[in-house]
PDB file of C-alpha atoms in Angstrom:
ATOM      1  CA  UNK A  66       4.370 -31.245  35.442  1.00 77.00           C
ATOM      2  CA  UNK A  67       6.812 -29.109  37.216  1.00 79.00           C
ATOM      3  CA  UNK A  68      10.239 -29.521  36.819  1.00 87.00           C
ATOM      4  CA  UNK A  69      10.917 -32.808  39.052  1.00 92.00           C
ATOM      5  CA  UNK A  70       7.970 -34.492  37.174  1.00 95.00           C
ATOM      6  CA  UNK A  71       9.105 -33.039  34.033  1.00 94.00           C
ATOM      7  CA  UNK A  72      12.622 -34.374  34.314  1.00 94.00           C
ATOM      8  CA  UNK A  73      11.142 -37.867  35.876  1.00 96.00           C
ATOM      9  CA  UNK A  74       8.989 -38.109  32.240  1.00 96.00           C
ATOM     10  CA  UNK A  75      11.469 -37.614  30.082  1.00 93.00           C
ATOM     11  CA  UNK A  76      13.949 -40.305  31.191  1.00 94.00           C
ATOM     12  CA  UNK A  77      10.927 -42.701  31.125  1.00 96.00           C
ATOM     13  CA  UNK A  78      10.899 -41.348  27.313  1.00 94.00           C
ATOM     14  CA  UNK A  79      13.464 -42.531  26.052  1.00 91.00           C
ATOM     15  CA  UNK A  80      13.731 -45.608  28.403  1.00 94.00           C
ATOM     16  CA  UNK A  81      10.611 -46.475  26.199  1.00 94.00           C
ATOM     17  CA  UNK A  82      12.059 -45.770  22.900  1.00 89.00           C
ATOM     18  CA  UNK A  83      14.908 -47.709  24.001  1.00 87.00           C
ATOM     19  CA  UNK A  84      13.218 -50.681  24.696  1.00 89.00           C
ATOM     20  CA  UNK A  85      10.874 -50.128  21.747  1.00 87.00           C
ATOM     21  CA  UNK A  86      13.566 -49.732  18.731  1.00 79.00           C
ATOM     22  CA  UNK A  87      14.353 -53.334  19.832  1.00 74.00           C
ATOM     23  CA  UNK A  88      12.482 -55.422  17.303  1.00 70.00           C
ATOM     24  CA  UNK A  89      12.271 -58.186  19.844  1.00 83.00           C
ATOM     25  CA  UNK A  90      10.018 -56.429  22.034  1.00 89.00           C
ATOM     26  CA  UNK A  91       6.020 -56.267  21.308  1.00 94.00           C
ATOM     27  CA  UNK A  92       5.059 -52.961  21.705  1.00 95.00           C
ATOM     28  CA  UNK A  93       1.658 -53.002  21.868  1.00 96.00           C
ATOM     29  CA  UNK A  94       1.872 -55.956  24.410  1.00 97.00           C
ATOM     30  CA  UNK A  95       3.508 -53.384  26.427  1.00 97.00           C
ATOM     31  CA  UNK A  96       1.166 -50.686  26.321  1.00 97.00           C
ATOM     32  CA  UNK A  97      -1.165 -53.350  27.184  1.00 97.00           C
ATOM     33  CA  UNK A  98       0.929 -54.176  30.183  1.00 98.00           C
ATOM     34  CA  UNK A  99       1.161 -50.279  30.538  1.00 98.00           C
ATOM     35  CA  UNK A 100      -2.595 -49.236  30.693  1.00 97.00           C
ATOM     36  CA  UNK A 101      -2.820 -52.611  33.049  1.00 97.00           C
ATOM     37  CA  UNK A 102      -0.373 -50.961  35.382  1.00 97.00           C
ATOM     38  CA  UNK A 103      -2.189 -47.300  35.005  1.00 97.00           C
ATOM     39  CA  UNK A 104      -5.360 -48.520  35.588  1.00 96.00           C
ATOM     40  CA  UNK A 105      -3.532 -50.142  39.217  1.00 96.00           C
ATOM     41  CA  UNK A 106      -2.172 -46.840  40.071  1.00 96.00           C
ATOM     42  CA  UNK A 107      -5.232 -44.988  39.587  1.00 96.00           C
ATOM     43  CA  UNK A 108      -7.575 -47.170  41.650  1.00 95.00           C
ATOM     44  CA  UNK A 109      -4.975 -47.697  44.226  1.00 96.00           C
ATOM     45  CA  UNK A 110      -3.540 -44.112  45.510  1.00 95.00           C
ATOM     46  CA  UNK A 111      -2.049 -45.034  48.799  1.00 96.00           C
ATOM     47  CA  UNK A 112       0.671 -47.315  46.614  1.00 96.00           C
ATOM     48  CA  UNK A 113       0.792 -44.453  44.119  1.00 95.00           C
ATOM     49  CA  UNK A 114       1.744 -42.190  46.972  1.00 96.00           C
ATOM     50  CA  UNK A 115       3.912 -44.796  48.663  1.00 97.00           C
ATOM     51  CA  UNK A 116       5.923 -45.399  45.010  1.00 97.00           C
ATOM     52  CA  UNK A 117       6.242 -41.397  44.924  1.00 97.00           C
ATOM     53  CA  UNK A 118       7.143 -40.597  48.145  1.00 96.00           C
ATOM     54  CA  UNK A 119      10.515 -38.234  48.432  1.00 94.00           C
ATOM     55  CA  UNK A 120      11.159 -39.702  51.884  1.00 95.00           C
ATOM     56  CA  UNK A 121      11.807 -43.483  50.278  1.00 95.00           C
ATOM     57  CA  UNK A 122      14.555 -44.544  48.347  1.00 96.00           C
ATOM     58  CA  UNK A 123      14.499 -45.226  44.986  1.00 95.00           C
ATOM     59  CA  UNK A 124      15.679 -48.571  45.058  1.00 96.00           C
ATOM     60  CA  UNK A 125      13.157 -49.637  47.756  1.00 97.00           C
ATOM     61  CA  UNK A 126      10.452 -48.087  45.737  1.00 97.00           C
ATOM     62  CA  UNK A 127      11.807 -49.699  42.770  1.00 97.00           C
ATOM     63  CA  UNK A 128      11.853 -53.439  44.068  1.00 97.00           C
ATOM     64  CA  UNK A 129       8.068 -52.991  45.780  1.00 97.00           C
ATOM     65  CA  UNK A 130       7.133 -52.104  41.854  1.00 97.00           C
ATOM     66  CA  UNK A 131       8.838 -55.252  40.899  1.00 96.00           C
ATOM     67  CA  UNK A 132       7.519 -57.583  43.115  1.00 96.00           C
ATOM     68  CA  UNK A 133       3.813 -56.440  42.673  1.00 95.00           C
ATOM     69  CA  UNK A 134       4.663 -56.427  39.127  1.00 96.00           C
ATOM     70  CA  UNK A 135       6.244 -59.301  38.242  1.00 92.00           C
ATOM     71  CA  UNK A 136       3.959 -62.541  36.692  1.00 89.00           C
ATOM     72  CA  UNK A 137       1.719 -59.509  36.414  1.00 94.00           C
ATOM     73  CA  UNK A 138       3.165 -57.968  33.427  1.00 96.00           C
ATOM     74  CA  UNK A 139       6.273 -58.334  31.301  1.00 95.00           C
ATOM     75  CA  UNK A 140       9.831 -57.904  32.080  1.00 94.00           C
ATOM     76  CA  UNK A 141       9.752 -54.453  29.813  1.00 95.00           C
ATOM     77  CA  UNK A 142       7.027 -53.346  31.684  1.00 97.00           C
ATOM     78  CA  UNK A 143       8.181 -53.723  35.180  1.00 97.00           C
ATOM     79  CA  UNK A 144      11.791 -52.304  34.240  1.00 95.00           C
ATOM     80  CA  UNK A 145      10.235 -48.942  32.998  1.00 97.00           C
ATOM     81  CA  UNK A 146       7.968 -48.682  36.195  1.00 97.00           C
ATOM     82  CA  UNK A 147      10.770 -49.638  38.337  1.00 97.00           C
ATOM     83  CA  UNK A 148      12.939 -47.232  36.887  1.00 96.00           C
ATOM     84  CA  UNK A 149       9.877 -44.146  37.021  1.00 97.00           C
ATOM     85  CA  UNK A 150       9.334 -44.473  40.924  1.00 97.00           C
ATOM     86  CA  UNK A 151      13.403 -44.554  41.273  1.00 96.00           C
ATOM     87  CA  UNK A 152      12.703 -40.925  39.886  1.00 96.00           C
ATOM     88  CA  UNK A 153      11.578 -38.179  42.145  1.00 95.00           C
ATOM     89  CA  UNK A 154       7.498 -36.760  41.220  1.00 96.00           C
ATOM     90  CA  UNK A 155       6.562 -33.400  42.248  1.00 94.00           C
ATOM     91  CA  UNK A 156       2.581 -35.303  42.765  1.00 94.00           C
ATOM     92  CA  UNK A 157       1.988 -38.731  42.993  1.00 94.00           C
ATOM     93  CA  UNK A 158      -0.743 -38.256  39.492  1.00 95.00           C
ATOM     94  CA  UNK A 159       2.051 -37.441  37.944  1.00 96.00           C
ATOM     95  CA  UNK A 160       3.307 -40.581  38.205  1.00 97.00           C
ATOM     96  CA  UNK A 161       0.088 -42.350  36.563  1.00 97.00           C
ATOM     97  CA  UNK A 162      -0.649 -39.582  33.604  1.00 96.00           C
ATOM     98  CA  UNK A 163       3.345 -40.878  32.713  1.00 97.00           C
ATOM     99  CA  UNK A 164       2.393 -44.114  32.799  1.00 98.00           C
ATOM    100  CA  UNK A 165      -0.708 -43.714  31.045  1.00 97.00           C
ATOM    101  CA  UNK A 166       1.481 -41.390  28.148  1.00 97.00           C
ATOM    102  CA  UNK A 167       4.286 -44.903  27.813  1.00 97.00           C
ATOM    103  CA  UNK A 168       1.292 -47.044  27.149  1.00 98.00           C
ATOM    104  CA  UNK A 169      -0.715 -44.513  24.496  1.00 97.00           C
ATOM    105  CA  UNK A 170       3.308 -43.642  23.210  1.00 96.00           C
ATOM    106  CA  UNK A 171       3.706 -47.649  23.033  1.00 97.00           C
ATOM    107  CA  UNK A 172       0.419 -48.264  20.835  1.00 97.00           C
ATOM    108  CA  UNK A 173       1.550 -45.405  18.683  1.00 96.00           C
ATOM    109  CA  UNK A 174       4.510 -46.907  17.949  1.00 93.00           C
ATOM    110  CA  UNK A 175       3.395 -50.318  17.255  1.00 94.00           C
ATOM    111  CA  UNK A 176       1.060 -48.561  14.565  1.00 94.00           C
ATOM    112  CA  UNK A 177       4.037 -46.435  13.235  1.00 89.00           C
ATOM    113  CA  UNK A 178       6.480 -49.899  13.351  1.00 89.00           C
ATOM    114  CA  UNK A 179       3.362 -51.192  11.362  1.00 90.00           C
ATOM    115  CA  UNK A 180       3.354 -48.768   8.483  1.00 88.00           C
ATOM    116  CA  UNK A 181      -0.347 -47.166   9.773  1.00 93.00           C
ATOM    117  CA  UNK A 182       0.622 -44.112  12.057  1.00 93.00           C
ATOM    118  CA  UNK A 183      -0.683 -41.526   9.413  1.00 91.00           C
ATOM    119  CA  UNK A 184      -4.001 -44.053   9.277  1.00 94.00           C
ATOM    120  CA  UNK A 185      -4.222 -44.084  13.438  1.00 95.00           C
ATOM    121  CA  UNK A 186      -3.614 -40.426  12.953  1.00 93.00           C
ATOM    122  CA  UNK A 187      -6.481 -39.535  10.922  1.00 93.00           C
ATOM    123  CA  UNK A 188      -9.126 -42.005  12.001  1.00 95.00           C
ATOM    124  CA  UNK A 189      -8.314 -40.379  15.497  1.00 95.00           C
ATOM    125  CA  UNK A 190      -9.484 -36.661  13.735  1.00 92.00           C
ATOM    126  CA  UNK A 191     -11.884 -38.172  11.902  1.00 93.00           C
ATOM    127  CA  UNK A 192     -13.591 -39.959  15.263  1.00 95.00           C
ATOM    128  CA  UNK A 193     -13.314 -36.554  17.144  1.00 93.00           C
ATOM    129  CA  UNK A 194     -15.584 -35.028  14.360  1.00 91.00           C
ATOM    130  CA  UNK A 195     -18.112 -37.516  14.806  1.00 93.00           C
ATOM    131  CA  UNK A 196     -18.205 -36.959  18.385  1.00 93.00           C
ATOM    132  CA  UNK A 197     -19.004 -33.380  18.265  1.00 91.00           C
ATOM    133  CA  UNK A 198     -21.324 -33.529  15.621  1.00 92.00           C
ATOM    134  CA  UNK A 199     -23.475 -36.390  17.285  1.00 94.00           C
ATOM    135  CA  UNK A 200     -24.697 -35.270  20.910  1.00 94.00           C
ATOM    136  CA  UNK A 201     -26.400 -39.185  21.201  1.00 95.00           C
ATOM    137  CA  UNK A 202     -22.965 -40.600  20.574  1.00 95.00           C
ATOM    138  CA  UNK A 203     -21.264 -38.500  23.126  1.00 95.00           C
ATOM    139  CA  UNK A 204     -24.014 -38.699  25.832  1.00 96.00           C
ATOM    140  CA  UNK A 205     -23.895 -42.600  25.537  1.00 96.00           C
ATOM    141  CA  UNK A 206     -19.948 -42.747  25.610  1.00 96.00           C
ATOM    142  CA  UNK A 207     -19.466 -40.503  28.961  1.00 96.00           C
ATOM    143  CA  UNK A 208     -22.274 -41.662  30.511  1.00 96.00           C
ATOM    144  CA  UNK A 209     -20.938 -42.468  33.990  1.00 93.00           C
ATOM    145  CA  UNK A 210     -24.488 -44.709  35.113  1.00 95.00           C
ATOM    146  CA  UNK A 211     -22.966 -47.014  31.808  1.00 96.00           C
ATOM    147  CA  UNK A 212     -20.500 -49.657  32.215  1.00 96.00           C
ATOM    148  CA  UNK A 213     -17.213 -50.278  30.749  1.00 95.00           C
ATOM    149  CA  UNK A 214     -17.849 -52.864  29.214  1.00 96.00           C
ATOM    150  CA  UNK A 215     -21.340 -51.810  27.677  1.00 97.00           C
ATOM    151  CA  UNK A 216     -19.379 -48.365  26.297  1.00 97.00           C
ATOM    152  CA  UNK A 217     -16.473 -51.335  25.240  1.00 96.00           C
ATOM    153  CA  UNK A 218     -18.957 -52.894  23.034  1.00 96.00           C
ATOM    154  CA  UNK A 219     -20.106 -49.876  21.838  1.00 96.00           C
ATOM    155  CA  UNK A 220     -17.318 -48.549  20.773  1.00 96.00           C
ATOM    156  CA  UNK A 221     -15.971 -51.789  19.035  1.00 94.00           C
ATOM    157  CA  UNK A 222     -19.510 -51.888  17.242  1.00 94.00           C
ATOM    158  CA  UNK A 223     -18.362 -48.527  15.726  1.00 93.00           C
ATOM    159  CA  UNK A 224     -14.536 -48.965  14.773  1.00 94.00           C
ATOM    160  CA  UNK A 225     -14.323 -52.929  14.663  1.00 89.00           C
ATOM    161  CA  UNK A 226     -12.933 -54.020  11.545  1.00 89.00           C
ATOM    162  CA  UNK A 227     -13.255 -49.874  10.270  1.00 93.00           C
ATOM    163  CA  UNK A 228     -10.652 -48.505  12.243  1.00 96.00           C
ATOM    164  CA  UNK A 229      -6.601 -49.620  12.371  1.00 96.00           C
ATOM    165  CA  UNK A 230      -6.835 -52.208  15.725  1.00 96.00           C
ATOM    166  CA  UNK A 231      -4.728 -49.337  17.480  1.00 97.00           C
ATOM    167  CA  UNK A 232      -6.922 -46.673  17.023  1.00 97.00           C
ATOM    168  CA  UNK A 233      -9.740 -48.809  18.744  1.00 97.00           C
ATOM    169  CA  UNK A 234      -7.490 -49.407  21.332  1.00 97.00           C
ATOM    170  CA  UNK A 235      -6.510 -46.068  22.518  1.00 97.00           C
ATOM    171  CA  UNK A 236     -10.157 -44.990  22.379  1.00 97.00           C
ATOM    172  CA  UNK A 237     -11.860 -47.504  24.005  1.00 97.00           C
ATOM    173  CA  UNK A 238      -8.834 -46.638  26.715  1.00 96.00           C
ATOM    174  CA  UNK A 239      -9.592 -43.216  27.001  1.00 97.00           C
ATOM    175  CA  UNK A 240     -13.616 -43.907  27.344  1.00 97.00           C
ATOM    176  CA  UNK A 241     -13.582 -46.878  30.028  1.00 96.00           C
ATOM    177  CA  UNK A 242     -10.738 -44.620  31.396  1.00 94.00           C
ATOM    178  CA  UNK A 243     -11.275 -41.392  31.504  1.00 93.00           C
ATOM    179  CA  UNK A 244      -9.583 -40.147  34.585  1.00 91.00           C
ATOM    180  CA  UNK A 245     -11.387 -37.303  34.820  1.00 88.00           C
ATOM    181  CA  UNK A 246     -10.992 -35.818  31.691  1.00 89.00           C
ATOM    182  CA  UNK A 247     -13.286 -34.629  28.722  1.00 93.00           C
ATOM    183  CA  UNK A 248     -13.532 -37.026  25.899  1.00 95.00           C
ATOM    184  CA  UNK A 249     -12.478 -33.911  23.476  1.00 92.00           C
ATOM    185  CA  UNK A 250      -9.329 -33.295  25.330  1.00 93.00           C
ATOM    186  CA  UNK A 251      -8.232 -36.824  25.571  1.00 95.00           C
ATOM    187  CA  UNK A 252      -9.034 -37.401  21.732  1.00 94.00           C
ATOM    188  CA  UNK A 253      -7.066 -33.868  21.538  1.00 92.00           C
ATOM    189  CA  UNK A 254      -4.404 -35.317  23.556  1.00 94.00           C
ATOM    190  CA  UNK A 255      -3.586 -38.468  21.735  1.00 95.00           C
ATOM    191  CA  UNK A 256      -3.798 -36.896  18.565  1.00 92.00           C
ATOM    192  CA  UNK A 257      -1.248 -34.991  19.904  1.00 90.00           C
ATOM    193  CA  UNK A 258       1.221 -37.725  21.196  1.00 93.00           C
ATOM    194  CA  UNK A 259       0.347 -39.118  17.619  1.00 91.00           C
ATOM    195  CA  UNK A 260       1.971 -36.031  15.590  1.00 86.00           C
ATOM    196  CA  UNK A 261       4.892 -36.144  18.446  1.00 85.00           C
ATOM    197  CA  UNK A 262       6.321 -40.011  17.288  1.00 83.00           C
ATOM    198  CA  UNK A 263       7.412 -37.872  13.621  1.00 74.00           C
ATOM    199  CA  UNK A 264       8.025 -34.420  15.923  1.00 71.00           C
ATOM    200  CA  UNK A 265       5.346 -32.908  13.998  1.00 66.00           C
ATOM    201  CA  UNK A 266       2.924 -30.301  14.547  1.00 72.00           C
ATOM    202  CA  UNK A 267      -0.837 -30.922  14.043  1.00 75.00           C
ATOM    203  CA  UNK A 268      -2.580 -28.267  11.435  1.00 84.00           C
ATOM    204  CA  UNK A 269      -6.462 -28.526  11.433  1.00 85.00           C
ATOM    205  CA  UNK A 270      -7.370 -27.307   8.422  1.00 88.00           C
ATOM    206  CA  UNK A 271     -10.943 -26.493   6.934  1.00 90.00           C
ATOM    207  CA  UNK A 272     -12.648 -25.739   4.006  1.00 89.00           C
ATOM    208  CA  UNK A 273     -15.693 -25.363   1.584  1.00 88.00           C
ATOM    209  CA  UNK A 274     -14.222 -28.441  -0.336  1.00 88.00           C
ATOM    210  CA  UNK A 275     -11.686 -30.917  -0.087  1.00 90.00           C
ATOM    211  CA  UNK A 276      -8.702 -30.486  -1.316  1.00 88.00           C
ATOM    212  CA  UNK A 277      -6.705 -31.941  -4.316  1.00 89.00           C
ATOM    213  CA  UNK A 278      -3.531 -34.053  -3.705  1.00 87.00           C
ATOM    214  CA  UNK A 279      -1.397 -30.978  -5.161  1.00 89.00           C
ATOM    215  CA  UNK A 280      -3.000 -28.801  -3.172  1.00 89.00           C
ATOM    216  CA  UNK A 281      -2.138 -30.433  -0.155  1.00 89.00           C
ATOM    217  CA  UNK A 282       1.391 -30.927  -0.560  1.00 89.00           C
ATOM    218  CA  UNK A 283       1.326 -27.065  -1.217  1.00 88.00           C
ATOM    219  CA  UNK A 284      -0.537 -26.420   2.102  1.00 89.00           C
ATOM    220  CA  UNK A 285       1.972 -28.906   4.120  1.00 88.00           C
ATOM    221  CA  UNK A 286       5.575 -27.735   2.633  1.00 89.00           C
ATOM    222  CA  UNK A 287       3.976 -23.879   3.308  1.00 88.00           C
ATOM    223  CA  UNK A 288       2.989 -24.636   6.891  1.00 88.00           C
ATOM    224  CA  UNK A 289       6.744 -26.872   7.500  1.00 87.00           C
ATOM    225  CA  UNK A 290       8.341 -23.503   6.333  1.00 87.00           C
ATOM    226  CA  UNK A 291       6.176 -21.317   8.244  1.00 86.00           C
ATOM    227  CA  UNK A 292       6.825 -23.404  11.868  1.00 86.00           C
ATOM    228  CA  UNK A 293      10.202 -24.973  11.378  1.00 84.00           C
ATOM    229  CA  UNK A 294       8.756 -28.678  11.729  1.00 79.00           C
ATOM    230  CA  UNK A 295       7.056 -31.616   9.432  1.00 76.00           C
ATOM    231  CA  UNK A 296       3.328 -31.195   9.319  1.00 81.00           C
ATOM    232  CA  UNK A 297       0.435 -33.469   9.678  1.00 78.00           C
ATOM    233  CA  UNK A 298      -2.636 -31.975   8.012  1.00 84.00           C
ATOM    234  CA  UNK A 299      -5.672 -32.487   9.679  1.00 81.00           C
ATOM    235  CA  UNK A 300      -8.594 -32.023   7.294  1.00 86.00           C
ATOM    236  CA  UNK A 301     -12.431 -31.082   7.684  1.00 86.00           C
ATOM    237  CA  UNK A 302     -14.801 -29.932   4.773  1.00 89.00           C
ATOM    238  CA  UNK A 303     -17.323 -27.332   6.293  1.00 88.00           C
ATOM    239  CA  UNK A 304     -19.586 -26.234   3.145  1.00 86.00           C
ATOM    240  CA  UNK A 305     -20.230 -23.076   5.766  1.00 84.00           C
ATOM    241  CA  UNK A 306     -17.123 -21.337   5.551  1.00 80.00           C
ATOM    242  CA  UNK A 307     -17.616 -20.488   1.393  1.00 76.00           C
ATOM    243  CA  UNK A 308     -14.669 -20.635   0.176  1.00 78.00           C
ATOM    244  CA  UNK A 309     -10.637 -19.957   1.268  1.00 81.00           C
ATOM    245  CA  UNK A 310      -8.925 -21.852   3.809  1.00 86.00           C
ATOM    246  CA  UNK A 311      -8.945 -21.607   7.451  1.00 87.00           C
ATOM    247  CA  UNK A 312      -6.072 -23.565   9.369  1.00 88.00           C
ATOM    248  CA  UNK A 313      -5.549 -23.817  13.292  1.00 86.00           C
ATOM    249  CA  UNK A 314      -2.333 -24.704  14.633  1.00 83.00           C
ATOM    250  CA  UNK A 315      -2.412 -24.965  18.358  1.00 72.00           C
ATOM    251  CA  UNK A 316      -3.355 -22.238  19.182  1.00 70.00           C
ATOM    252  CA  UNK A 317      -2.875 -20.175  16.236  1.00 81.00           C
ATOM    253  CA  UNK A 318      -5.786 -19.782  13.979  1.00 84.00           C
ATOM    254  CA  UNK A 319      -4.856 -18.766  10.186  1.00 83.00           C
ATOM    255  CA  UNK A 320      -8.005 -17.556   8.870  1.00 81.00           C
ATOM    256  CA  UNK A 321      -8.640 -17.043   4.857  1.00 77.00           C
ATOM    257  CA  UNK A 322     -11.943 -18.026   4.595  1.00 71.00           C
ATOM    258  CA  UNK A 323     -14.591 -16.275   2.398  1.00 65.00           C
ATOM    259  CA  UNK A 324     -17.062 -16.129   4.866  1.00 66.00           C
ATOM    260  CA  UNK A 325     -14.573 -14.624   7.562  1.00 71.00           C
ATOM    261  CA  UNK A 326     -14.151 -11.724   5.224  1.00 65.00           C
ATOM    262  CA  UNK A 327     -17.735 -11.226   5.125  1.00 63.00           C
ATOM    263  CA  UNK A 328     -17.693 -10.302   8.750  1.00 73.00           C
ATOM    264  CA  UNK A 329     -14.936  -8.721   8.996  1.00 72.00           C
ATOM    265  CA  UNK A 330     -16.716  -6.290   6.261  1.00 66.00           C
ATOM    266  CA  UNK A 331     -19.910  -6.096   7.705  1.00 65.00           C
ATOM    267  CA  UNK A 332     -17.959  -5.108  11.249  1.00 74.00           C
ATOM    268  CA  UNK A 333     -16.604  -2.430   9.441  1.00 73.00           C
ATOM    269  CA  UNK A 334     -19.248  -1.301   8.097  1.00 66.00           C
ATOM    270  CA  UNK A 335     -21.131  -1.253  11.341  1.00 72.00           C
ATOM    271  CA  UNK A 336     -18.129   0.489  12.798  1.00 62.00           C
TER     272      UNK A 336
END
């Protein structure tokens, strides 16, 4: 996003936090309503262009949003969206992306309030690993010929009763309303958003065998000190690494596996 959209989104995030800090606001319900607004704005291109038209007065756009959404969603969702359309946006799509982010954040806030945010983070990560290892499942979830209801039913058969309801809602929305994103990119975005709820970074840790609780705590402390932020560990076991540990934080990879050392030794011998 360019400058104007970044500023507008930052303001919208603050408004959402202020709303969800109020215990009278149902964060999960708000998430569903914002998701419905996202679908509407994605579908109605002309509407989102009107609502982001810099030539139109902000108050006039807010009144239009209020008229369209009033009675369809709750007052909190109307207030949030009305405030957003008062702001300037660099592109009309940025408004849709931002409303969608607020919907996902509201759901993650509901999980946080219930003390289940760690579970949701872990489940998103594990689901991503399942998808990446199953070509058939990925094909079924990304098949453009399949209906949204069929994909939803498949996901509910996989996740229903096994994952946190927030995880299920987030994944179902991502799969049924991909909005041009790959499934992998969408899951990665959700994981980062979940980590941001605690101002944490995500480290993907790959080891040959599972780490003990003590090892996880020690590794988390080392990475937190290294990066200056609390770190959430997504743990993946891969016997092919042979031993040691590989850590990926964003685009940075810290590789200390035996397999990597063997590869390095082979390269040196070949050289």
